[in-house]
Every structure is written in structure tokens, then in C-alpha cells.
Amino acid sequence: MRLNYDAIIIGSGPSGIAAATELKQQGINNIVILERESQAGGVPRHCQHPTFGLLSFKRPMKGGAFVEKILSLSAGVPVMTNTTVVEIRPEGKLLVSCDKGLVEMQAKRVLIATGARETPRHPRLVSGLRPQGVLTTGALQQFIYLNRQKPCRNPVIIGSEIVSFSAIWTLRNAGIKAKAMIESQSRITANRPLSLFPALMGVPLHLNSKLVEIGGLNRVEYVVIERNGQNERIECDAVIFTGEFTGENTLIRKSHLDFIANTGCPVVDTNGRCSDAAYYALGNMLHPADMGDQCYLEGKVIGEAVARDLHQVSGAAINRIVIQHDNHILFTAPGCVDKTAANSQFNLNIRVKQAISGQVTVTAGSTILYQGNHRCMPGRRIMLKNVNAELIPLNATEISVSIV
Ligand SMILES: Cc1cc2nc3c(=O)[nH]c(=O)nc-3n(C[C@H](O)[C@H](O)[C@H](O)COP(=O)(O)OP(=O)(O)OC[C@H]3O[C@@H](n4cnc5c(N)ncnc54)[C@H](O)[C@@H]3O)c2cc1C
């Protein structure tokens, strides 16, 4: 088993596969993708809706077809499946669990593309018992599309992000009708026209409603929701928690890499480079959860940047300026700018904590790098395009993002 590589990519989702493909095309051949699952492809493997491919291949594709396509373009980059990275160490060293046991692998550059996950029950602090039948959309899709099993008959869906509607659709494909969709806000999180979708599917949508209890001894039997100050009981056999994505950051939080305190995502510059220059991060682990196509295209850009880095004879000095933000904003990706990097412009991906519409301004000292009006919803991608890095003053120590 080979243990030393030019580049190791952790995660074989769209971003990891794209970065590996690009590295190979740029002449970096000594590379490997490490994947903890038994098959490559990441989340799209179990997303059987035709919501992939439009940006990358100009046609709608189901998740499975999208994975086949991107793997076919990867020019045979090896993927080691059933292989989990359990620790990230300085100098590109990784502790890896595989069929040989625990081994240390090392690469000149490591790309972290571990994706995102939905928030499960435990951190949502819902009271009640702990019966079977509580799952996420991802788990639901794996039951239905990968294992051909029906995990429930009349579930309730919690949340109203795009993925929540995907849960209704997934259930429908298995002949299951959701009992209700529950959203604590006064409107759905996804685009408003989607609020017609539950009605079309015969699923009642309860807005301004909060899940307060899950009942049932062995199996979920009911939930209690609070609506207009009243508690209401809904009989059901499962609860599907949807959305509220967080980056898969377990590795990062216990590593030596700088990370954003409230999200656990590594602080990267506009090329995806982490605080340890041997490490890069990309895809949904940085900005949970963008679409598969967006992550695939991002992976190609980061792969190219890593290849440039590896081809460089002597590494240029790094001069990172941190990107601060006001309290409306949950995170920015990237989290800093390397002044010595060649980017004259960069795109800034942000998320907000609460719905807010207003002018988003990016400044360095008193210089405005970007200004634009945005309607921002929590959980939705907001992309500030072409932030002008050339305007950053030489003596700038900080970049700020605010919404007014
Ligand atoms: C439930 C759900 C439904 C979605 N539906 C859609 C949709 O319909 N359309 C769409 O465009 N997008 C959808 N998305 C978003 C889409 O999945 C992502 O955009 C895309 O998969 C992100 O790619 P990625 O490579 O960043 O991460 P992922 O696809 O999540 O891949 C990350 C990979 O890293 C592996 N990994 C994680 N940790 C380790 C480790 N320590 N060691 C080794 N391997 C590791 C994981 O097993 C996984 O294979 C959905 C996401 C979810 C969660």
C-alpha cells in the first residue's frame, strides 16, 4: 500500500472528484481520493432527482447519472473506499483507518472535501422520548433509493429548505405521503413558489409552528407542535429533520487548522488554502449546502490552484487578511484573503442568521471592494460576485462585510 502522495483528497463527492480530475489534467499524477463509504460519489449517489448537471453539462441529470459522468471524466484517479481519515496532522500527515488497520499517510498537499450534513435531532433540543423513526433527508434517501426500503408510512417533515421539498418528493417516489410539513417561521425558507408544492402533493404545510415533543416508546407514535400558543398533536410514525446544514467538520475541530468558531469550518483564502499551507478545503464543508453542480465547478478551480502551488519551485510568502462580518452574517467563505495570491477579483459566499434585505458592503479600511443589494434568507447561498481584491490597500489589516 502506497503511503506518500503529491496530493490526497479526502472525500469523493462532486468537489473532491472535480479537484482530483483537475490535478490529473494539470500533470499531478501521484494522487488518491480517500472515501469512507463503500462507493465513490458522495451525497448525489442517493439524490435521485434531476437537479444536477445543468451548470456543468448543460442538461438535468439525476444524482446517480451525475456521479457516473463525473467519475468517467476523472481519468482513472484511484479512489480508496471504506477508508476514513480520523486525524489531520501538521505537514500533510493523516491518520487513516482502512483494511490494513490504522496507518499514517502523507501528501505534499491535502484537499479536505468532506461535505455537509443535516442537523440531526440531538442538537435541535426537541424534548420527548427517543423512539425509532427519527431520521434526516439524507438517511431517508439512502433507505429509499439505495436500499429499496420503506422506513415509514406517515412521517412529518421538519423544515422548509429546498431539501425539505426533496424529502416530500423522495417519499412520494416510494408511495408514501407525508402527514405534514412543519416550519417555525412565517414563510418557507426555500423560494416562495415552492410553498405550492406540499399542497399539490396533499401535504398540509404548517407555518409558525414549532415541534415541541416527539412521542412513542419503541417507534414514533406522534409529535406535538405549538401553533398560535396552542399545543396540537399529530399522529405519525416518523420525524424527518431536514436541512440546517453544517459542514462535516469533526476532523477540523480537533486539528491544528484555524477554523471559524461558530461553524467549525476551516478558514481558507480565495484559493481554498487553510492556515497550514499543506492543506486546502473545498465544497460543502465550507458552505453548507450549495448545489452539487456548484461544488463540482468549485472543485475544478481549487484543483487548478493546488496544481499551480505544487508546480511552484519556491512557495511565495503568504500574507493573509482576515474577513470579518457583522452580526447578521453566520459565515463567509472564504474567511480570509491572501494578498500575495494572484486573484484580482474573488467571489464571496455568505450565509445570514435571519432573513434580511439590504445593501451588502465589503470594505477594506475605508475602501469599498463590493456593494450590492441582496434579499438574504437563512440557509440560502448568497454570492457576492467579483469582489475587487485589487483595491485592497497595502496597509489593510482586515476586510469587513456588513448588511444595512
Ligand atoms: C440530503 C441532501 C440532499 C441534497 N440534494 C441535492 C439535490 O437534489 N441537488 C443538488 O444539486 N444538490 C443536493 N444536495 C447538495 C449536494 O449533495 C452537494 O452539493 C454535493 O454533494 C456537495 O459535494 P461535496 O463534494 O462538497 O460533498 P459530499 O457530496 O457530501 O461528499 C463528501 C464525501 O466525503 C466523505 N467523507 C466525509 N468525511 C470523511 C472522512 N473523514 N474520511 C473519508 N471520507 C470522508 C463522505 O463520505 C462523502 O462521500 C443535497 C445534499 C444533501 C445532504
XYZ file of C-alpha atoms and ligand atoms in Angstrom:
457
model
C 0.000 0.000 0.000
C 1.417 3.360 -1.025
C 1.553 5.894 1.820
C 3.106 9.012 0.218
C 1.443 11.139 -2.412
C 1.699 14.533 -4.092
C -1.965 15.120 -3.234
C -4.514 13.281 -1.132
C -8.168 14.259 -1.478
C -10.424 13.425 1.493
C -13.942 12.750 0.210
C -15.205 11.568 -3.185
C -18.213 13.884 -3.582
C -18.501 16.254 -6.554
C -15.925 18.721 -5.169
C -13.307 16.070 -4.361
C -13.728 14.292 -7.706
C -13.542 17.598 -9.622
C -10.376 18.683 -7.813
C -8.730 15.290 -8.415
C -9.693 15.393 -12.105
C -8.210 18.851 -12.493
C -4.995 17.885 -10.672
C -4.571 14.928 -13.024
C -5.203 17.127 -16.054
C -2.541 19.536 -14.792
C 0.022 16.711 -14.689
C -0.153 15.798 -10.974
C -0.395 12.007 -11.217
C 0.633 10.773 -7.787
C -2.769 11.327 -6.183
C -5.503 9.377 -4.405
C -9.022 10.029 -3.108
C -9.882 8.565 0.310
C -13.576 7.777 0.844
C -15.174 6.357 3.981
C -18.205 4.912 2.154
C -18.107 1.696 0.137
C -18.743 3.622 -3.106
C -17.475 6.885 -4.568
C -19.779 9.793 -5.379
C -20.778 11.499 -2.132
C -24.311 12.727 -1.485
C -25.576 12.733 -5.124
C -25.436 8.917 -5.093
C -28.644 8.951 -3.085
C -30.292 12.049 -4.646
C -32.425 10.650 -7.425
C -33.910 13.970 -8.542
C -32.852 15.592 -11.839
C -31.382 18.630 -10.093
C -27.762 18.021 -11.103
C -25.738 18.703 -14.244
C -27.312 21.882 -15.624
C -24.317 24.107 -14.886
C -21.619 21.534 -15.597
C -23.076 19.573 -18.515
C -25.989 21.774 -19.699
C -28.578 19.094 -19.033
C -30.567 17.973 -15.992
C -29.309 14.716 -14.513
C -30.284 12.526 -11.589
C -27.679 12.245 -8.844
C -26.624 8.709 -9.860
C -26.098 9.687 -13.517
C -24.204 12.805 -12.442
C -21.827 10.694 -10.325
C -21.255 8.254 -13.212
C -20.499 11.163 -15.518
C -18.013 12.925 -13.246
C -16.263 9.656 -12.376
C -15.936 8.863 -16.094
C -14.210 12.224 -16.590
C -11.816 11.679 -13.678
C -9.268 9.855 -15.887
C -8.927 6.923 -13.517
C -7.949 8.784 -10.361
C -7.802 5.984 -7.741
C -10.458 6.075 -5.021
C -9.740 4.087 -1.849
C -13.210 3.292 -0.476
C -14.013 2.106 3.076
C -11.150 4.358 4.118
C -11.748 7.020 6.773
C -9.393 9.824 7.729
C -9.547 10.023 11.511
C -6.925 12.677 12.217
C -5.316 15.594 10.437
C -1.744 16.377 11.487
C 0.828 19.046 10.529
C 2.961 18.585 7.362
C 0.167 16.873 5.408
C 0.184 13.783 7.619
C -3.085 11.890 8.046
C -4.113 9.091 10.354
C -6.257 6.794 8.246
C -8.468 3.838 9.140
C -8.565 1.259 6.309
C -8.480 -2.513 5.721
C -4.843 -2.552 6.926
C -5.863 -1.004 10.262
C -4.677 2.462 11.308
C -1.951 3.819 9.024
C -0.226 7.181 8.605
C -0.343 8.618 5.097
C 1.296 11.816 3.921
C 0.940 14.179 0.981
C 2.567 17.415 -0.127
C -0.951 18.828 -0.334
C -4.158 17.510 1.266
C -7.575 18.611 -0.013
C -10.397 18.351 2.523
C -13.713 17.794 0.710
C -15.775 16.081 3.402
C -19.124 17.712 2.563
C -22.007 18.703 4.823
C -24.685 17.034 6.915
C -28.147 17.979 8.111
C -28.599 18.779 11.795
C -29.994 15.627 13.436
C -32.353 15.511 16.419
C -29.885 15.799 19.299
C -28.584 19.378 18.674
C -32.137 20.590 17.904
C -33.051 20.031 21.568
C -36.509 18.531 20.990
C -37.977 17.046 24.150
C -39.717 13.690 24.465
C -38.636 10.052 24.280
C -36.045 8.506 21.987
C -38.078 6.124 19.783
C -37.026 4.691 16.426
C -38.169 6.524 13.309
C -36.266 9.811 13.620
C -34.156 10.491 10.542
C -32.778 13.132 8.167
C -33.476 13.586 4.455
C -30.089 12.032 3.680
C -30.929 8.911 5.694
C -34.414 8.781 4.115
C -32.893 8.900 0.630
C -30.448 6.132 1.487
C -33.280 3.908 2.737
C -35.444 4.519 -0.308
C -33.028 4.910 -3.214
C -30.001 2.841 -2.167
C -31.547 0.102 -0.007
C -35.048 -0.009 -1.576
C -36.645 0.051 1.884
C -39.649 1.988 3.171
C -38.591 3.381 6.545
C -42.050 4.822 7.412
C -45.682 5.194 6.311
C -46.844 8.590 7.579
C -43.962 10.835 8.642
C -43.879 14.537 9.444
C -41.216 16.706 7.835
C -39.496 19.391 9.900
C -38.181 22.399 7.942
C -38.837 24.079 4.616
C -35.475 24.406 2.869
C -35.145 23.082 -0.695
C -34.034 19.730 0.701
C -37.284 19.527 2.724
C -39.273 19.553 -0.521
C -36.886 16.959 -1.834
C -37.945 14.818 1.158
C -41.620 15.087 0.116
C -40.618 14.033 -3.406
C -38.471 11.138 -2.178
C -41.376 9.872 -0.047
C -43.753 10.160 -2.967
C -41.419 8.059 -5.137
C -41.751 5.328 -2.508
C -45.557 5.668 -2.410
C -45.508 7.454 0.978
C -47.414 10.674 1.712
C -46.045 12.915 4.453
C -48.537 13.723 7.221
C -47.429 17.376 7.475
C -44.601 19.806 6.857
C -43.718 21.926 9.902
C -41.942 25.302 9.694
C -41.337 27.583 12.685
C -41.078 30.782 10.577
C -43.966 32.663 8.947
C -42.789 31.669 5.448
C -40.883 28.799 3.884
C -37.092 29.060 3.743
C -36.937 27.960 0.096
C -38.207 30.244 -2.704
C -41.861 31.202 -2.128
C -43.320 29.439 -5.229
C -42.274 26.122 -3.676
C -44.891 26.663 -0.941
C -47.453 25.434 -3.520
C -45.682 22.087 -3.757
C -46.872 20.499 -0.467
C -50.489 21.368 -1.335
C -50.037 19.763 -4.772
C -48.789 16.631 -3.031
C -51.628 16.718 -0.492
C -49.284 17.543 2.401
C -50.502 20.224 4.875
C -47.900 22.967 5.434
C -47.959 24.369 8.984
C -46.158 27.720 9.238
C -45.434 29.491 12.573
C -45.383 26.017 14.104
C -42.720 24.636 16.369
C -42.031 20.977 17.106
C -42.035 20.653 20.893
C -42.210 16.916 21.555
C -41.689 13.534 19.935
C -43.813 10.755 21.450
C -43.722 6.961 21.262
C -41.954 4.203 23.168
C -40.306 1.895 20.621
C -41.407 3.689 17.488
C -42.519 7.301 16.880
C -46.299 7.499 17.515
C -46.975 11.236 17.458
C -45.449 14.699 17.596
C -46.679 17.768 19.452
C -46.396 21.127 17.708
C -47.041 24.547 19.169
C -49.110 26.835 16.957
C -50.629 30.212 17.936
C -49.866 29.474 21.584
C -51.755 26.138 21.449
C -50.296 22.642 21.506
C -51.501 20.286 18.791
C -50.847 16.550 18.496
C -50.200 14.918 15.111
C -50.227 11.123 14.834
C -47.283 9.891 12.732
C -44.700 7.105 12.634
C -41.555 9.067 11.781
C -39.975 12.517 12.031
C -37.729 13.693 9.231
C -35.419 16.541 10.208
C -34.427 18.396 7.055
C -31.743 20.970 6.308
C -29.972 23.201 8.844
C -26.777 22.003 7.211
C -23.402 22.095 8.928
C -20.013 21.326 7.392
C -18.630 17.864 8.185
C -16.086 19.457 10.486
C -15.245 16.798 13.095
C -11.738 16.404 11.691
C -11.174 20.147 11.608
C -12.273 20.944 15.170
C -9.660 18.607 16.650
C -6.902 19.565 14.206
C -4.221 22.276 14.250
C -6.015 24.228 11.468
C -7.649 27.616 12.144
C -11.427 27.343 11.963
C -14.487 29.589 12.277
C -15.675 29.236 15.877
C -19.431 29.059 15.271
C -19.357 26.717 12.250
C -16.197 24.639 12.678
C -15.295 25.260 9.018
C -11.619 25.901 8.292
C -10.552 29.462 7.495
C -9.498 29.367 3.847
C -8.257 32.028 1.447
C -9.607 32.657 -2.054
C -7.667 29.632 -3.368
C -9.086 27.345 -0.667
C -5.813 27.229 1.290
C -6.014 26.644 5.050
C -3.854 28.164 7.800
C -1.380 25.272 7.279
C -0.259 25.698 3.653
C -0.188 21.898 3.175
C -3.988 21.835 3.474
C -6.823 23.055 1.250
C -10.578 22.804 1.833
C -13.452 23.000 -0.636
C -17.067 22.162 -1.389
C -19.942 21.943 1.025
C -17.785 21.543 4.085
C -17.063 25.281 3.632
C -20.537 26.472 2.608
C -23.270 24.033 3.569
C -25.192 23.254 1.450
C -24.707 24.509 -2.098
C -25.867 22.533 -5.131
C -23.836 19.613 -6.488
C -23.007 21.437 -9.722
C -21.698 24.462 -7.857
C -19.422 22.225 -5.760
C -18.202 20.379 -8.853
C -17.234 23.632 -10.603
C -15.578 24.952 -7.433
C -13.572 21.719 -7.138
C -12.068 22.320 -10.587
C -10.954 25.835 -9.637
C -9.381 24.658 -6.371
C -7.735 21.672 -8.124
C -6.114 24.087 -10.554
C -4.884 26.299 -7.690
C -3.357 23.279 -5.894
C -1.653 22.149 -9.123
C -0.159 25.654 -9.549
C 1.013 25.523 -5.965
C 2.657 22.100 -6.458
C 4.371 23.208 -9.673
C 5.877 26.272 -7.960
C 9.594 25.901 -7.234
C 9.630 28.120 -4.155
C 6.465 28.960 -2.260
C 5.617 32.662 -2.190
C 5.265 34.248 1.244
C 1.690 34.159 2.475
C 0.027 37.348 3.697
C -3.496 36.609 4.908
C -6.062 39.287 5.787
C -8.997 38.004 7.744
C -12.587 38.731 6.578
C -14.724 39.951 9.496
C -18.505 40.277 9.319
C -21.356 41.862 11.204
C -23.814 40.010 13.405
C -26.380 39.370 10.628
C -23.909 37.044 8.932
C -23.259 33.455 10.005
C -20.138 32.883 7.913
C -18.226 33.890 4.816
C -16.355 31.519 2.502
C -13.513 32.274 2.022
C -12.723 33.525 5.523
C -9.585 35.426 4.524
C -7.738 36.835 1.514
C -4.089 36.138 0.710
C -2.742 39.479 -0.529
C 0.096 37.761 -2.360
C -2.246 35.476 -4.355
C -2.834 36.362 -7.984
C -6.621 36.809 -7.737
C -7.637 40.308 -8.811
C -11.274 39.507 -8.053
C -12.961 36.860 -5.975
C -16.469 35.643 -5.179
C -17.609 35.718 -1.569
C -20.183 33.139 -0.468
C -22.109 34.249 2.633
C -24.963 32.981 4.819
C -27.171 35.016 7.140
C -28.642 34.055 10.514
C -32.081 35.670 9.970
C -33.973 36.910 6.901
C -32.734 40.374 5.935
C -32.873 42.504 2.790
C -30.449 45.329 2.292
C -27.189 46.590 0.931
C -24.243 44.266 1.404
C -20.918 46.109 1.546
C -17.406 44.691 1.596
C -14.715 47.135 2.717
C -11.001 47.166 3.459
C -10.428 50.145 5.743
C -12.413 52.967 4.095
C -12.169 51.428 0.600
C -15.294 49.748 -0.814
C -14.485 46.472 -2.583
C -18.095 45.452 -3.281
C -21.579 46.857 -2.813
C -24.883 45.314 -3.864
C -28.481 44.800 -2.783
C -29.472 41.313 -1.709
C -32.520 39.569 -0.263
C -30.978 37.149 2.185
C -32.666 34.131 3.731
C -31.000 31.852 6.284
C -29.798 28.572 4.779
C -29.613 30.072 1.294
C -26.487 30.742 -0.749
C -25.769 34.454 -1.250
C -22.908 35.020 -3.656
C -21.147 38.393 -3.804
C -19.582 38.235 -7.252
C -16.345 39.891 -8.330
C -15.234 41.471 -5.078
C -12.377 43.712 -6.218
C -9.216 42.495 -4.475
C -7.048 44.933 -6.430
C -8.499 47.801 -4.386
C -7.301 46.353 -1.050
C -4.888 48.988 0.360
C -1.363 47.752 1.070
C -1.688 48.574 4.756
C -5.092 46.873 5.166
C -5.265 44.530 8.145
C -8.894 43.493 7.868
C -11.760 43.136 5.379
C -15.317 43.693 6.677
C -18.701 42.581 5.384
C -21.886 44.277 6.594
C -25.576 44.349 5.687
C -27.589 47.545 6.174
C -29.852 15.202 1.804
C -29.240 16.052 0.739
C -29.901 16.243 -0.469
C -29.340 17.028 -1.468
N -30.000 17.177 -2.650
C -29.414 17.851 -3.663
C -30.043 17.946 -4.940
O -31.131 17.400 -5.149
N -29.391 18.657 -5.919
C -28.177 19.242 -5.712
O -27.613 19.845 -6.628
N -27.575 19.177 -4.517
C -28.161 18.496 -3.497
N -27.539 18.417 -2.284
C -26.261 19.095 -2.126
C -25.195 18.198 -2.786
O -25.230 16.962 -2.215
C -23.885 18.816 -2.602
O -23.838 19.988 -3.318
C -22.690 17.985 -3.059
O -22.850 16.633 -2.802
C -21.506 18.537 -2.298
O -20.370 17.905 -2.734
P -19.120 17.726 -1.777
O -18.118 17.007 -2.596
O -18.720 19.016 -1.179
O -19.620 16.820 -0.557
P -20.355 15.389 -0.470
O -21.095 15.058 -1.699
O -21.091 15.419 0.815
O -19.123 14.365 -0.351
C -18.306 14.315 0.784
C -17.680 12.936 0.841
O -16.677 12.915 1.858
C -16.732 11.678 2.512
N -16.121 11.842 3.840
C -16.532 12.635 4.850
N -15.690 12.552 5.910
C -14.719 11.675 5.542
C -13.563 11.176 6.195
N -13.229 11.566 7.442
N -12.778 10.268 5.546
C -13.092 9.865 4.278
N -14.189 10.325 3.609
C -14.975 11.215 4.226
C -18.229 11.373 2.583
O -18.475 10.001 2.791
C -18.690 11.854 1.221
O -18.661 10.831 0.245
C -28.082 17.647 -1.265
C -27.413 17.468 -0.031
C -27.982 16.678 0.948
C -27.226 16.476 2.247
